[in-house]
């Protein structure tokens, strides 16, 4: 015989199950919570664009997807975050193509110094058929590139003197992003390269672990590197695209309709980022100048460019399959 206590318990269980079922019927399907990685602080052009992306996706999917952006690389440094997005532990991210090279070799083409002549050329080429080839290479590694952001041109800066010729790089300890190509790049100029996470650069400049680094105006300013390394020399050696990427597993779970919404939101975010970028680059330039930074032009960039030839030669020798991608980009700028 059942005791009263057991009967009550069973009764309760039935009620709970019934209520649970009712709740399941009455409530809308649970929203997908997406975690998004961002290296930059709030207010940076990329951060603003990522926030717009998240808002547009939440609104247009009527809450089926709720993306949240985590700024300031709180979810890990870039190489880590790339792996996390590949495995689906993170859902989306804005990645610079620099640290992508070790994982997706084709993207190393974008890291060949001086491969793009201007940000405008980079946008035009990445928005076309060549950009799709890079997107395919990323997709093979479980990253869906939905749109391309800009990151201006990267230039060298250091704590000691203006760089006007490769000789000025001689002996300088320069931080580079995590990619062997950049180590070779600094080697060819006679400096010593140190691959290092972005978050460690400020302290390393301050304590003299490194003498310099290289980046665009907005990053040079927002990271505070300009406070310590006050010579910014316009070598403009790298014009790197960045992707708004989604984890393949997150992407394939979406309905066709939601994929359309997400892609459109990513394209809109790229347009916004590119516009904000121009404004921010100007502001950052003025801000660093006011703080006493000495910016110098590099009159003859071709000397730097010539020094990069062995990197191109070695790269093509190692990756003959990528030779046509290199020449297609070069020919598209003639
Ligand atoms: C920035 C870029 C970041 C990161 C950083 C770095 O310009 O937007 O994604 O690559 O440079 O130097 O590590």
Coordinates of C-alpha atoms and ligand atoms in Angstrom, one line a residue:
X1 CA 0.0 0.0 0.0
X2 CA 1.1 3.5 -0.7
X3 CA 1.7 5.8 2.1
X4 CA 0.0 9.2 2.1
X5 CA 3.4 10.8 1.6
X6 CA 4.1 8.8 -1.5
X7 CA 0.6 9.5 -2.9
X8 CA 1.1 13.2 -2.4
X9 CA 4.5 13.0 -4.0
X10 CA 3.0 11.2 -7.1
X11 CA 0.2 13.7 -7.2
X12 CA 2.7 16.6 -7.1
X13 CA 4.8 15.0 -9.8
X14 CA 1.8 14.7 -12.1
X15 CA 0.9 18.3 -11.5
X16 CA 4.4 19.4 -12.1
X17 CA 4.7 17.4 -15.3
X18 CA 1.3 18.8 -16.5
X19 CA 2.4 22.3 -15.8
X20 CA 5.7 21.7 -17.4
X21 CA 4.1 20.5 -20.6
X22 CA 1.7 23.4 -20.6
X23 CA 4.7 25.7 -20.2
X24 CA 6.4 24.0 -23.1
X25 CA 3.4 24.5 -25.3
X26 CA 2.8 28.1 -24.3
X27 CA 6.4 29.4 -24.5
X28 CA 8.1 30.3 -27.7
X29 CA 11.1 28.2 -28.7
X30 CA 14.2 29.0 -26.6
X31 CA 16.4 31.7 -28.0
X32 CA 19.9 30.7 -29.2
X33 CA 22.4 32.6 -27.1
X34 CA 25.5 33.5 -29.1
X35 CA 28.8 34.4 -27.7
X36 CA 30.9 36.8 -29.8
X37 CA 34.6 37.6 -29.5
X38 CA 36.1 41.0 -29.9
X39 CA 39.6 42.2 -29.2
X40 CA 38.8 45.9 -29.1
X41 CA 37.3 48.1 -26.4
X42 CA 33.7 49.4 -26.6
X43 CA 33.4 52.4 -28.9
X44 CA 36.1 51.2 -31.3
X45 CA 34.7 51.1 -34.9
X46 CA 34.7 47.2 -35.0
X47 CA 33.0 47.1 -31.5
X48 CA 30.2 49.5 -32.6
X49 CA 29.7 47.5 -35.8
X50 CA 29.6 44.2 -33.9
X51 CA 27.0 45.6 -31.5
X52 CA 24.9 46.7 -34.5
X53 CA 25.2 43.2 -36.0
X54 CA 24.0 41.6 -32.7
X55 CA 21.1 44.0 -32.4
X56 CA 20.0 43.5 -36.0
X57 CA 20.1 39.7 -35.7
X58 CA 18.1 39.7 -32.5
X59 CA 15.5 42.1 -33.9
X60 CA 15.1 40.4 -37.3
X61 CA 15.0 36.9 -36.0
X62 CA 12.5 38.1 -33.5
X63 CA 14.6 36.8 -30.6
X64 CA 15.3 33.4 -32.0
X65 CA 19.0 34.3 -31.9
X66 CA 20.4 36.6 -29.2
X67 CA 24.1 37.4 -29.9
X68 CA 26.2 39.0 -27.2
X69 CA 29.5 40.7 -27.9
X70 CA 32.4 40.3 -25.4
X71 CA 34.8 43.2 -25.9
X72 CA 38.5 43.6 -24.9
X73 CA 39.5 40.0 -25.6
X74 CA 38.0 38.8 -22.3
X75 CA 37.3 35.5 -23.9
X76 CA 41.0 34.9 -24.8
X77 CA 43.6 36.2 -27.1
X78 CA 43.1 36.0 -30.9
X79 CA 44.8 32.7 -31.7
X80 CA 42.8 31.1 -28.9
X81 CA 39.6 32.7 -30.0
X82 CA 40.1 31.4 -33.6
X83 CA 40.3 27.8 -32.2
X84 CA 37.3 28.4 -30.0
X85 CA 35.2 29.6 -32.9
X86 CA 36.4 26.7 -35.1
X87 CA 35.2 24.3 -32.5
X88 CA 31.9 26.1 -31.9
X89 CA 32.7 27.0 -28.3
X90 CA 32.3 30.6 -29.5
X91 CA 29.7 31.5 -32.1
X92 CA 31.0 34.5 -33.9
X93 CA 34.0 36.9 -33.9
X94 CA 35.8 39.6 -35.7
X95 CA 39.2 38.3 -36.7
X96 CA 42.2 40.0 -38.3
X97 CA 43.6 37.9 -41.1
X98 CA 47.2 38.2 -39.7
X99 CA 47.0 35.6 -36.9
X100 CA 44.7 33.4 -39.2
X101 CA 47.7 32.4 -41.4
X102 CA 49.0 29.5 -39.2
X103 CA 45.5 27.9 -39.3
X104 CA 44.3 28.8 -42.8
X105 CA 47.5 28.9 -45.0
X106 CA 45.7 30.6 -47.9
X107 CA 45.1 33.7 -45.8
X108 CA 48.9 34.2 -45.5
X109 CA 48.6 35.6 -49.0
X110 CA 46.9 38.6 -47.3
X111 CA 49.9 38.9 -44.9
X112 CA 52.5 39.3 -47.7
X113 CA 53.8 42.8 -47.1
X114 CA 52.6 45.4 -49.6
X115 CA 50.3 42.9 -51.4
X116 CA 47.6 45.6 -51.4
X117 CA 48.3 49.1 -52.6
X118 CA 45.5 50.8 -50.7
X119 CA 42.6 50.0 -48.4
X120 CA 40.3 50.8 -51.3
X121 CA 41.9 48.1 -53.5
X122 CA 41.7 45.7 -50.6
X123 CA 38.0 46.3 -50.1
X124 CA 37.3 46.0 -53.9
X125 CA 39.2 42.7 -54.1
X126 CA 37.9 41.1 -51.0
X127 CA 34.3 42.0 -51.9
X128 CA 34.7 40.2 -55.2
X129 CA 35.5 36.7 -56.5
X130 CA 38.9 36.7 -54.8
X131 CA 37.4 37.3 -51.4
X132 CA 35.2 34.3 -52.0
X133 CA 38.2 32.1 -52.5
X134 CA 39.4 33.2 -49.0
X135 CA 36.0 32.6 -47.6
X136 CA 36.1 29.0 -49.0
X137 CA 39.5 28.4 -47.5
X138 CA 38.2 29.6 -44.1
X139 CA 35.1 27.4 -44.5
X140 CA 37.3 24.4 -44.9
X141 CA 38.5 25.2 -41.4
X142 CA 35.0 25.6 -40.0
X143 CA 34.9 29.4 -40.1
X144 CA 32.2 31.1 -42.2
X145 CA 33.3 34.5 -43.3
X146 CA 30.2 36.7 -43.7
X147 CA 31.7 40.0 -44.5
X148 CA 35.0 41.9 -44.5
X149 CA 36.0 44.7 -42.2
X150 CA 38.9 47.1 -42.8
X151 CA 41.9 47.8 -40.6
X152 CA 43.6 50.6 -42.5
X153 CA 47.3 50.3 -43.0
X154 CA 49.8 49.1 -40.4
X155 CA 53.0 51.1 -39.8
X156 CA 56.0 50.7 -37.6
X157 CA 56.4 52.6 -34.3
X158 CA 59.1 52.5 -31.7
X159 CA 60.4 54.3 -28.5
X160 CA 63.6 55.7 -30.0
X161 CA 63.8 57.2 -33.4
X162 CA 61.9 57.8 -36.7
X163 CA 62.2 55.0 -39.3
X164 CA 62.8 56.3 -42.8
X165 CA 64.8 53.5 -44.3
X166 CA 65.3 49.7 -43.5
X167 CA 68.6 50.6 -41.7
X168 CA 66.6 52.3 -39.0
X169 CA 65.0 49.0 -38.1
X170 CA 68.4 47.4 -37.6
X171 CA 68.6 45.8 -34.1
X172 CA 65.1 47.0 -33.1
X173 CA 63.1 44.5 -31.0
X174 CA 59.7 44.6 -32.7
X175 CA 56.5 42.9 -31.6
X176 CA 54.6 41.1 -34.3
X177 CA 51.3 39.2 -34.5
X178 CA 51.4 35.5 -34.2
X179 CA 52.6 34.5 -37.7
X180 CA 56.0 33.4 -39.0
X181 CA 55.6 35.7 -42.1
X182 CA 55.9 38.7 -39.8
X183 CA 59.0 37.3 -38.1
X184 CA 60.6 37.0 -41.6
X185 CA 59.4 40.5 -42.5
X186 CA 61.2 42.1 -39.5
X187 CA 64.2 39.8 -40.1
X188 CA 64.6 41.1 -43.7
X189 CA 64.7 44.6 -42.3
X190 CA 67.4 43.7 -39.8
X191 CA 65.3 43.8 -36.7
X192 CA 64.4 41.1 -34.1
X193 CA 60.8 40.1 -34.1
X194 CA 58.9 38.9 -31.1
X195 CA 55.5 37.3 -31.7
X196 CA 53.3 38.3 -28.8
X197 CA 49.6 38.7 -27.8
X198 CA 48.1 42.2 -28.4
X199 CA 47.2 42.5 -24.7
X200 CA 50.9 42.2 -23.7
X201 CA 52.4 44.8 -25.9
X202 CA 51.8 47.9 -23.8
X203 CA 53.6 46.5 -20.8
X204 CA 56.4 45.1 -22.9
X205 CA 57.0 48.5 -24.5
X206 CA 57.0 50.1 -21.1
X207 CA 59.5 47.7 -19.6
X208 CA 61.8 47.6 -22.6
X209 CA 61.1 44.0 -23.5
X210 CA 60.5 45.3 -27.0
X211 CA 61.4 48.6 -28.6
X212 CA 58.4 48.8 -31.0
X213 CA 55.5 47.2 -32.8
X214 CA 53.4 47.9 -35.8
X215 CA 49.7 48.8 -36.1
X216 CA 47.2 51.2 -37.6
X217 CA 46.3 54.5 -36.0
X218 CA 43.1 53.4 -34.2
X219 CA 44.8 50.5 -32.5
X220 CA 48.0 52.4 -31.8
X221 CA 45.9 55.0 -30.0
X222 CA 43.2 52.9 -28.3
X223 CA 45.8 50.4 -26.9
X224 CA 47.8 53.3 -25.4
X225 CA 51.0 52.2 -27.2
X226 CA 51.5 55.8 -28.4
X227 CA 52.1 56.8 -24.8
X228 CA 55.2 54.7 -24.7
X229 CA 56.4 54.4 -28.3
X230 CA 56.3 58.0 -29.7
X231 CA 57.8 57.6 -33.1
X232 CA 55.2 56.5 -35.7
X233 CA 56.7 55.9 -39.2
X234 CA 54.4 55.6 -42.1
X235 CA 55.7 52.4 -43.7
X236 CA 52.1 51.2 -44.4
X237 CA 53.5 47.7 -45.0
X238 CA 50.3 45.7 -44.3
X239 CA 46.7 46.4 -45.3
X240 CA 44.9 43.5 -43.7
X241 CA 41.3 42.6 -44.1
X242 CA 39.3 41.3 -41.1
X243 CA 36.4 39.0 -41.2
X244 CA 33.1 38.8 -39.4
X245 CA 33.2 35.1 -38.9
X246 CA 30.6 32.6 -37.6
X247 CA 31.3 29.1 -36.3
X248 CA 30.3 26.6 -39.0
X249 CA 28.3 24.5 -36.4
X250 CA 26.4 27.6 -35.4
X251 CA 25.8 28.5 -39.0
X252 CA 24.5 25.1 -40.1
X253 CA 22.0 25.0 -37.3
X254 CA 20.3 28.1 -38.7
X255 CA 17.2 27.9 -40.9
X256 CA 17.7 29.3 -44.4
X257 CA 15.7 32.3 -43.5
X258 CA 17.9 33.1 -40.4
X259 CA 21.0 32.5 -42.5
X260 CA 19.8 35.2 -44.8
X261 CA 19.1 37.6 -41.9
X262 CA 22.5 36.9 -40.3
X263 CA 24.4 37.4 -43.6
X264 CA 22.6 40.7 -44.3
X265 CA 23.3 42.0 -40.8
X266 CA 27.0 41.1 -41.2
X267 CA 27.2 43.0 -44.5
X268 CA 25.5 46.0 -43.0
X269 CA 28.0 45.8 -40.1
X270 CA 30.9 45.8 -42.5
X271 CA 29.6 48.9 -44.2
X272 CA 29.2 50.6 -40.9
X273 CA 32.7 49.5 -39.7
X274 CA 34.3 50.8 -42.9
X275 CA 32.7 54.2 -42.5
X276 CA 33.5 54.5 -38.8
X277 CA 37.0 53.4 -39.5
X278 CA 37.8 56.4 -41.7
X279 CA 36.5 58.8 -39.0
X280 CA 38.4 57.0 -36.2
X281 CA 41.7 56.9 -38.1
X282 CA 41.5 60.7 -38.5
X283 CA 40.6 61.2 -34.8
X284 CA 43.3 58.8 -33.6
X285 CA 45.9 60.5 -35.7
X286 CA 45.0 63.9 -34.3
X287 CA 44.9 62.6 -30.8
X288 CA 48.4 61.0 -30.9
X289 CA 49.8 64.1 -32.5
X290 CA 48.5 66.2 -29.7
X291 CA 50.1 64.0 -27.2
X292 CA 53.5 64.6 -28.7
X293 CA 53.9 61.7 -31.1
X294 CA 56.2 62.3 -34.0
X295 CA 54.8 61.0 -37.2
X296 CA 57.1 60.7 -40.2
X297 CA 56.5 59.9 -43.9
X298 CA 58.6 57.3 -45.5
X299 CA 59.6 58.9 -48.8
X300 CA 60.9 55.8 -50.5
X301 CA 58.7 52.8 -49.7
X302 CA 60.1 50.9 -52.6
X303 CA 63.3 50.2 -50.6
X304 CA 61.2 48.4 -48.0
X305 CA 59.2 46.7 -50.7
X306 CA 62.3 45.3 -52.4
X307 CA 63.5 43.9 -49.1
X308 CA 60.3 41.8 -49.0
X309 CA 61.0 39.9 -52.3
X310 CA 62.7 36.9 -50.6
X311 CA 59.5 36.5 -48.5
X312 CA 57.4 36.3 -51.6
X313 CA 59.9 33.9 -53.3
X314 CA 60.0 31.5 -50.3
X315 CA 56.3 31.7 -49.9
X316 CA 55.5 30.7 -53.4
X317 CA 58.1 28.0 -53.3
X318 CA 56.5 26.5 -50.2
X319 CA 52.9 27.0 -51.5
X320 CA 52.9 26.7 -55.3
X321 CA 49.2 26.2 -55.1
X322 CA 48.8 29.7 -53.8
X323 CA 50.9 31.4 -56.6
X324 CA 47.8 32.2 -58.7
X325 CA 46.1 33.8 -55.7
X326 CA 49.1 36.1 -55.2
X327 CA 49.3 37.0 -58.9
X328 CA 45.5 37.5 -59.2
X329 CA 45.6 40.0 -56.4
X330 CA 48.6 41.8 -58.0
X331 CA 47.0 41.9 -61.4
X332 CA 43.8 43.2 -60.0
X333 CA 45.7 46.3 -59.0
X334 CA 47.5 47.1 -62.3
Ligands
LIG1 C1 44.6 45.3 -34.6 C2 43.6 44.3 -35.1 C3 43.4 43.2 -34.0 C4 44.8 42.6 -33.7 C5 45.8 43.7 -33.3 C6 47.2 43.1 -33.1 O1 44.7 46.3 -35.6 O2 42.3 44.9 -35.3 O3 42.5 42.2 -34.5 O4 45.2 41.8 -34.7 O5 45.8 44.7 -34.4 O6 48.1 43.8 -33.5 O7 47.3 42.0 -32.5

